[in-house]
Amino acid sequence: MIFSKKITVRPLFEKESSTYTYLIYDNETLDAIIIDPVKETLQRDVNLITELGLKLQWILETHIHADHITSAFDLHTKFGATIGLSNHAIVDCVQAKCLNDGEEIQVSNDLAFKFIETPGHTNCSACILIDNFLFSGDTLLIRGCGRTDFQQGSNESLFKSVREKLFTLGDETIVLPGHNYKGELFSTIGEEKSFNPRLKMDNSFEQFAEIMDNLKLAAPKKIDIALAGNKYCGREQV
């Protein structure tokens, strides 16, 4: 758990897809945001929100996930919170609000978020900036980044998103990624600019593209059911 004077950031982990879900709340009013919730850990998240007395206001998705189904619709049904995602996301989900690049939402006196479009991993990828915390989804991982070989991914777009949007943030900005496979919880923009083997400032785009084009990754195991389910924000179809 990460505390500041005004807000708390609570990282939560789903082990099958190595996905981080983040629960962020105003320490005084208890208004809350959840980022990238997972269907398999729905009851855990509901229990925690209820136990802490949080008032869930927003459910934010950093992109349309290919490795797990979101619990966004279920959380919306339970708490009435608004689902937010990129206006480039193609979904059939009337509960969702499409957000624009640079849009800022004031949730409470001390809790606000900025929505930053960062296409590249997918065409609808985005990051969420809250105070000094960057929830980077799959755009920027700790010493890595998301793949670019499906869902309208693009080496050019991802490189530009990171270099022109994320790496222009302060070096002290804390990076909280959508996944980690080595047990690490966070990094900083300064660290990634210096040490990210794919995206560090010493690397040219040509070097980055060569790395990405030779990853030879298998397709996510749940890609078919995940993309189908996430089209409806995780709402079960009958």
Short mmCIF file of C-alpha atoms in Angstrom, two decimals:
data_model
loop_
_atom_site.label_atom_id
_atom_site.label_comp_id
_atom_site.label_asym_id
_atom_site.label_seq_id
_atom_site.Cartn_x
_atom_site.Cartn_y
_atom_site.Cartn_z
CA MET A 1 0.00 0.00 0.00
CA ILE A 2 1.27 3.47 -0.88
CA PHE A 3 0.17 6.41 1.21
CA SER A 4 0.33 10.12 0.56
CA LYS A 5 -1.19 12.88 2.64
CA LYS A 6 -4.31 12.94 0.51
CA ILE A 7 -4.75 9.59 -1.21
CA THR A 8 -3.99 5.89 -0.78
CA VAL A 9 -2.94 3.57 -3.61
CA ARG A 10 -3.59 -0.11 -2.98
CA PRO A 11 -2.06 -2.56 -5.51
CA LEU A 12 -3.89 -5.88 -5.90
CA PHE A 13 -2.63 -8.89 -7.86
CA GLU A 14 -4.25 -11.58 -10.02
CA LYS A 15 -1.73 -14.40 -10.34
CA GLU A 16 -2.98 -16.27 -13.43
CA SER A 17 -2.44 -13.34 -15.80
CA SER A 18 0.03 -11.50 -13.51
CA THR A 19 -2.28 -8.48 -13.66
CA TYR A 20 -2.19 -5.60 -11.22
CA THR A 21 -5.46 -3.99 -10.25
CA TYR A 22 -5.19 -0.67 -8.43
CA LEU A 23 -7.62 0.73 -5.88
CA ILE A 24 -7.07 4.45 -5.25
CA TYR A 25 -9.06 6.49 -2.77
CA ASP A 26 -9.34 9.86 -1.09
CA ASN A 27 -8.25 9.43 2.52
CA GLU A 28 -10.86 11.87 3.79
CA THR A 29 -13.98 11.35 1.68
CA LEU A 30 -13.27 7.69 0.74
CA ASP A 31 -14.25 8.35 -2.89
CA ALA A 32 -12.46 5.71 -4.94
CA ILE A 33 -11.25 4.63 -8.38
CA ILE A 34 -10.36 1.10 -9.46
CA ILE A 35 -8.09 0.48 -12.44
CA ASP A 36 -8.03 -2.74 -14.52
CA PRO A 37 -10.16 -5.05 -12.34
CA VAL A 38 -10.20 -8.77 -13.17
CA LYS A 39 -13.21 -11.10 -13.25
CA GLU A 40 -11.51 -13.84 -11.21
CA THR A 41 -10.83 -11.46 -8.31
CA LEU A 42 -14.20 -9.71 -8.32
CA GLN A 43 -15.28 -10.94 -4.88
CA ARG A 44 -11.96 -9.95 -3.34
CA ASP A 45 -12.34 -6.43 -4.69
CA VAL A 46 -16.01 -6.14 -3.67
CA ASN A 47 -15.16 -7.30 -0.15
CA LEU A 48 -12.29 -4.83 0.18
CA ILE A 49 -14.27 -1.87 -1.12
CA THR A 50 -17.12 -2.73 1.22
CA GLU A 51 -14.93 -3.35 4.27
CA LEU A 52 -13.09 -0.05 3.83
CA GLY A 53 -16.35 1.85 3.32
CA LEU A 54 -15.18 3.20 -0.02
CA LYS A 55 -17.46 5.01 -2.44
CA LEU A 56 -16.45 3.65 -5.81
CA GLN A 57 -16.90 6.36 -8.44
CA TRP A 58 -14.89 5.18 -11.46
CA ILE A 59 -13.82 1.88 -13.00
CA LEU A 60 -11.03 2.64 -15.46
CA GLU A 61 -9.62 0.37 -18.16
CA THR A 62 -6.16 1.04 -19.62
CA HIS A 63 -7.11 -0.92 -22.78
CA ILE A 64 -9.19 -3.84 -24.03
CA HIS A 65 -7.36 -6.73 -22.41
CA ALA A 66 -6.47 -9.93 -24.25
CA ASP A 67 -5.33 -12.03 -21.28
CA HIS A 68 -8.24 -11.70 -18.85
CA ILE A 69 -11.88 -10.65 -18.68
CA THR A 70 -12.63 -7.46 -16.81
CA SER A 71 -15.04 -7.26 -13.88
CA ALA A 72 -16.01 -3.69 -14.85
CA PHE A 73 -19.67 -4.46 -15.55
CA ASP A 74 -20.05 -6.41 -12.30
CA LEU A 75 -18.51 -3.58 -10.28
CA HIS A 76 -20.74 -1.07 -12.05
CA THR A 77 -23.78 -3.19 -11.19
CA LYS A 78 -22.73 -3.51 -7.55
CA PHE A 79 -21.62 0.06 -6.84
CA GLY A 80 -23.04 2.20 -9.66
CA ALA A 81 -19.60 3.49 -10.63
CA THR A 82 -18.88 4.82 -14.13
CA ILE A 83 -16.78 2.69 -16.49
CA GLY A 84 -14.17 4.77 -18.30
CA LEU A 85 -12.02 3.84 -21.29
CA SER A 86 -10.54 5.28 -24.46
CA ASN A 87 -12.85 6.63 -27.13
CA HIS A 88 -10.90 4.40 -29.52
CA ALA A 89 -12.11 1.26 -27.73
CA ILE A 90 -14.82 -0.54 -29.67
CA VAL A 91 -17.23 -1.83 -27.04
CA ASP A 92 -20.92 -2.64 -26.77
CA CYS A 93 -21.37 -1.32 -23.26
CA VAL A 94 -23.78 1.52 -22.59
CA GLN A 95 -22.39 1.84 -19.05
CA ALA A 96 -19.03 2.99 -20.44
CA LYS A 97 -17.95 6.60 -20.83
CA CYS A 98 -15.42 7.25 -23.56
CA LEU A 99 -12.58 9.47 -22.41
CA ASN A 100 -10.39 11.74 -24.54
CA ASP A 101 -6.66 12.31 -24.49
CA GLY A 102 -5.75 14.79 -21.77
CA GLU A 103 -9.19 14.74 -20.19
CA GLU A 104 -9.10 15.48 -16.47
CA ILE A 105 -11.80 14.30 -14.06
CA GLN A 106 -12.18 15.65 -10.53
CA VAL A 107 -13.51 12.80 -8.38
CA SER A 108 -13.34 14.51 -4.99
CA ASN A 109 -11.51 17.48 -3.46
CA ASP A 110 -8.23 15.56 -3.28
CA LEU A 111 -8.68 12.87 -5.92
CA ALA A 112 -8.51 13.57 -9.64
CA PHE A 113 -7.17 11.70 -12.66
CA LYS A 114 -5.82 12.61 -16.07
CA PHE A 115 -6.50 10.26 -18.97
CA ILE A 116 -3.53 9.97 -21.34
CA GLU A 117 -3.96 8.15 -24.63
CA THR A 118 -0.87 6.04 -25.35
CA PRO A 119 -1.57 3.86 -28.40
CA GLY A 120 0.96 1.24 -29.39
CA HIS A 121 0.30 -1.91 -27.37
CA THR A 122 -3.25 -1.61 -28.71
CA ASN A 123 -4.95 1.20 -30.59
CA CYS A 124 -6.97 2.07 -27.46
CA SER A 125 -4.22 1.91 -24.85
CA ALA A 126 -4.09 4.64 -22.23
CA CYS A 127 -2.39 5.57 -18.98
CA ILE A 128 -3.91 7.19 -15.91
CA LEU A 129 -2.07 9.94 -14.03
CA ILE A 130 -3.12 10.56 -10.43
CA ASP A 131 -0.94 13.00 -8.51
CA ASN A 132 2.59 11.62 -8.88
CA PHE A 133 1.44 8.10 -9.79
CA LEU A 134 1.35 6.87 -13.38
CA PHE A 135 -0.82 3.80 -13.90
CA SER A 136 0.82 2.73 -17.12
CA GLY A 137 -1.20 -0.31 -18.14
CA ASP A 138 0.71 -2.32 -20.74
CA THR A 139 2.21 0.74 -22.41
CA LEU A 140 5.20 0.96 -20.07
CA LEU A 141 6.21 -1.99 -17.90
CA ILE A 142 9.07 -2.22 -15.44
CA ARG A 143 12.09 -2.57 -17.75
CA GLY A 144 9.80 -3.46 -20.62
CA CYS A 145 6.61 -2.63 -22.51
CA GLY A 146 3.57 -4.32 -23.96
CA ARG A 147 3.75 -6.28 -27.19
CA THR A 148 2.71 -4.60 -30.45
CA ASP A 149 1.78 -7.51 -32.70
CA PHE A 150 -2.04 -7.60 -32.41
CA GLN A 151 -5.11 -5.43 -31.67
CA GLN A 152 -3.81 -2.75 -34.05
CA GLY A 153 -0.59 -2.47 -32.13
CA SER A 154 2.24 -0.43 -33.56
CA ASN A 155 5.95 -0.08 -32.83
CA GLU A 156 5.87 3.49 -34.07
CA SER A 157 2.89 4.46 -31.94
CA LEU A 158 4.19 2.86 -28.75
CA PHE A 159 7.64 4.42 -29.10
CA LYS A 160 6.07 7.82 -29.71
CA SER A 161 3.61 7.43 -26.83
CA VAL A 162 6.36 6.63 -24.35
CA ARG A 163 8.94 9.10 -25.57
CA GLU A 164 6.62 12.06 -26.20
CA LYS A 165 4.04 11.59 -23.42
CA LEU A 166 5.35 9.42 -20.60
CA PHE A 167 9.03 10.31 -20.66
CA THR A 168 8.16 14.00 -20.54
CA LEU A 169 6.76 13.49 -17.03
CA GLY A 170 9.01 14.21 -14.07
CA ASP A 171 11.71 11.62 -13.36
CA GLU A 172 10.28 11.13 -9.87
CA THR A 173 6.89 10.02 -11.23
CA ILE A 174 6.08 6.56 -9.85
CA VAL A 175 5.29 3.98 -12.54
CA LEU A 176 2.69 1.37 -11.55
CA PRO A 177 2.37 -1.13 -14.44
CA GLY A 178 -0.51 -3.31 -15.54
CA HIS A 179 1.60 -6.48 -15.27
CA ASN A 180 4.79 -7.71 -13.74
CA TYR A 181 6.21 -11.20 -14.04
CA LYS A 182 9.14 -10.84 -11.63
CA GLY A 183 7.39 -9.67 -8.47
CA GLU A 184 8.33 -6.00 -8.76
CA LEU A 185 5.73 -3.45 -7.67
CA PHE A 186 6.82 -0.13 -9.15
CA SER A 187 9.48 1.86 -10.93
CA THR A 188 9.97 5.53 -11.82
CA ILE A 189 10.07 7.45 -15.06
CA GLY A 190 13.70 8.31 -14.35
CA GLU A 191 14.62 4.65 -13.95
CA GLU A 192 12.86 3.61 -17.14
CA LYS A 193 14.49 6.41 -19.14
CA SER A 194 17.87 5.10 -18.01
CA PHE A 195 17.46 1.33 -17.73
CA ASN A 196 14.52 0.10 -19.81
CA PRO A 197 16.29 -2.13 -22.37
CA ARG A 198 13.69 -1.44 -25.05
CA LEU A 199 12.85 2.21 -24.51
CA LYS A 200 15.73 3.89 -22.66
CA MET A 201 16.73 7.26 -24.03
CA ASP A 202 19.94 5.87 -25.55
CA ASN A 203 17.95 3.62 -27.88
CA SER A 204 16.88 4.70 -31.35
CA PHE A 205 13.51 3.78 -32.79
CA GLU A 206 15.26 1.33 -35.12
CA GLN A 207 16.75 -0.50 -32.13
CA PHE A 208 13.37 -0.58 -30.41
CA ALA A 209 11.62 -1.92 -33.53
CA GLU A 210 14.21 -4.65 -34.00
CA ILE A 211 13.66 -5.83 -30.42
CA MET A 212 9.87 -5.80 -30.75
CA ASP A 213 9.84 -7.53 -34.14
CA ASN A 214 11.87 -10.44 -32.76
CA LEU A 215 10.02 -11.17 -29.51
CA LYS A 216 8.24 -14.20 -31.02
CA LEU A 217 5.63 -14.34 -28.26
CA ALA A 218 2.83 -16.89 -28.19
CA ALA A 219 -0.73 -15.56 -28.28
CA PRO A 220 -2.31 -15.04 -24.84
CA LYS A 221 -4.09 -18.22 -23.73
CA LYS A 222 -7.42 -16.48 -23.16
CA ILE A 223 -7.32 -14.07 -26.11
CA ASP A 224 -10.51 -15.34 -27.77
CA ILE A 225 -12.72 -15.34 -24.69
CA ALA A 226 -11.09 -12.23 -23.26
CA LEU A 227 -11.63 -10.03 -26.31
CA ALA A 228 -15.19 -11.31 -26.69
CA GLY A 229 -16.00 -10.71 -23.02
CA ASN A 230 -14.30 -7.35 -22.79
CA LYS A 231 -16.30 -6.06 -25.75
CA TYR A 232 -19.20 -6.04 -23.28
CA CYS A 233 -17.14 -4.73 -20.30
CA GLY A 234 -17.22 -8.23 -18.84
CA ARG A 235 -21.00 -8.56 -18.90
CA GLU A 236 -21.99 -12.20 -19.37
CA GLN A 237 -23.92 -12.87 -22.57
CA VAL A 238 -26.90 -15.20 -22.54
#
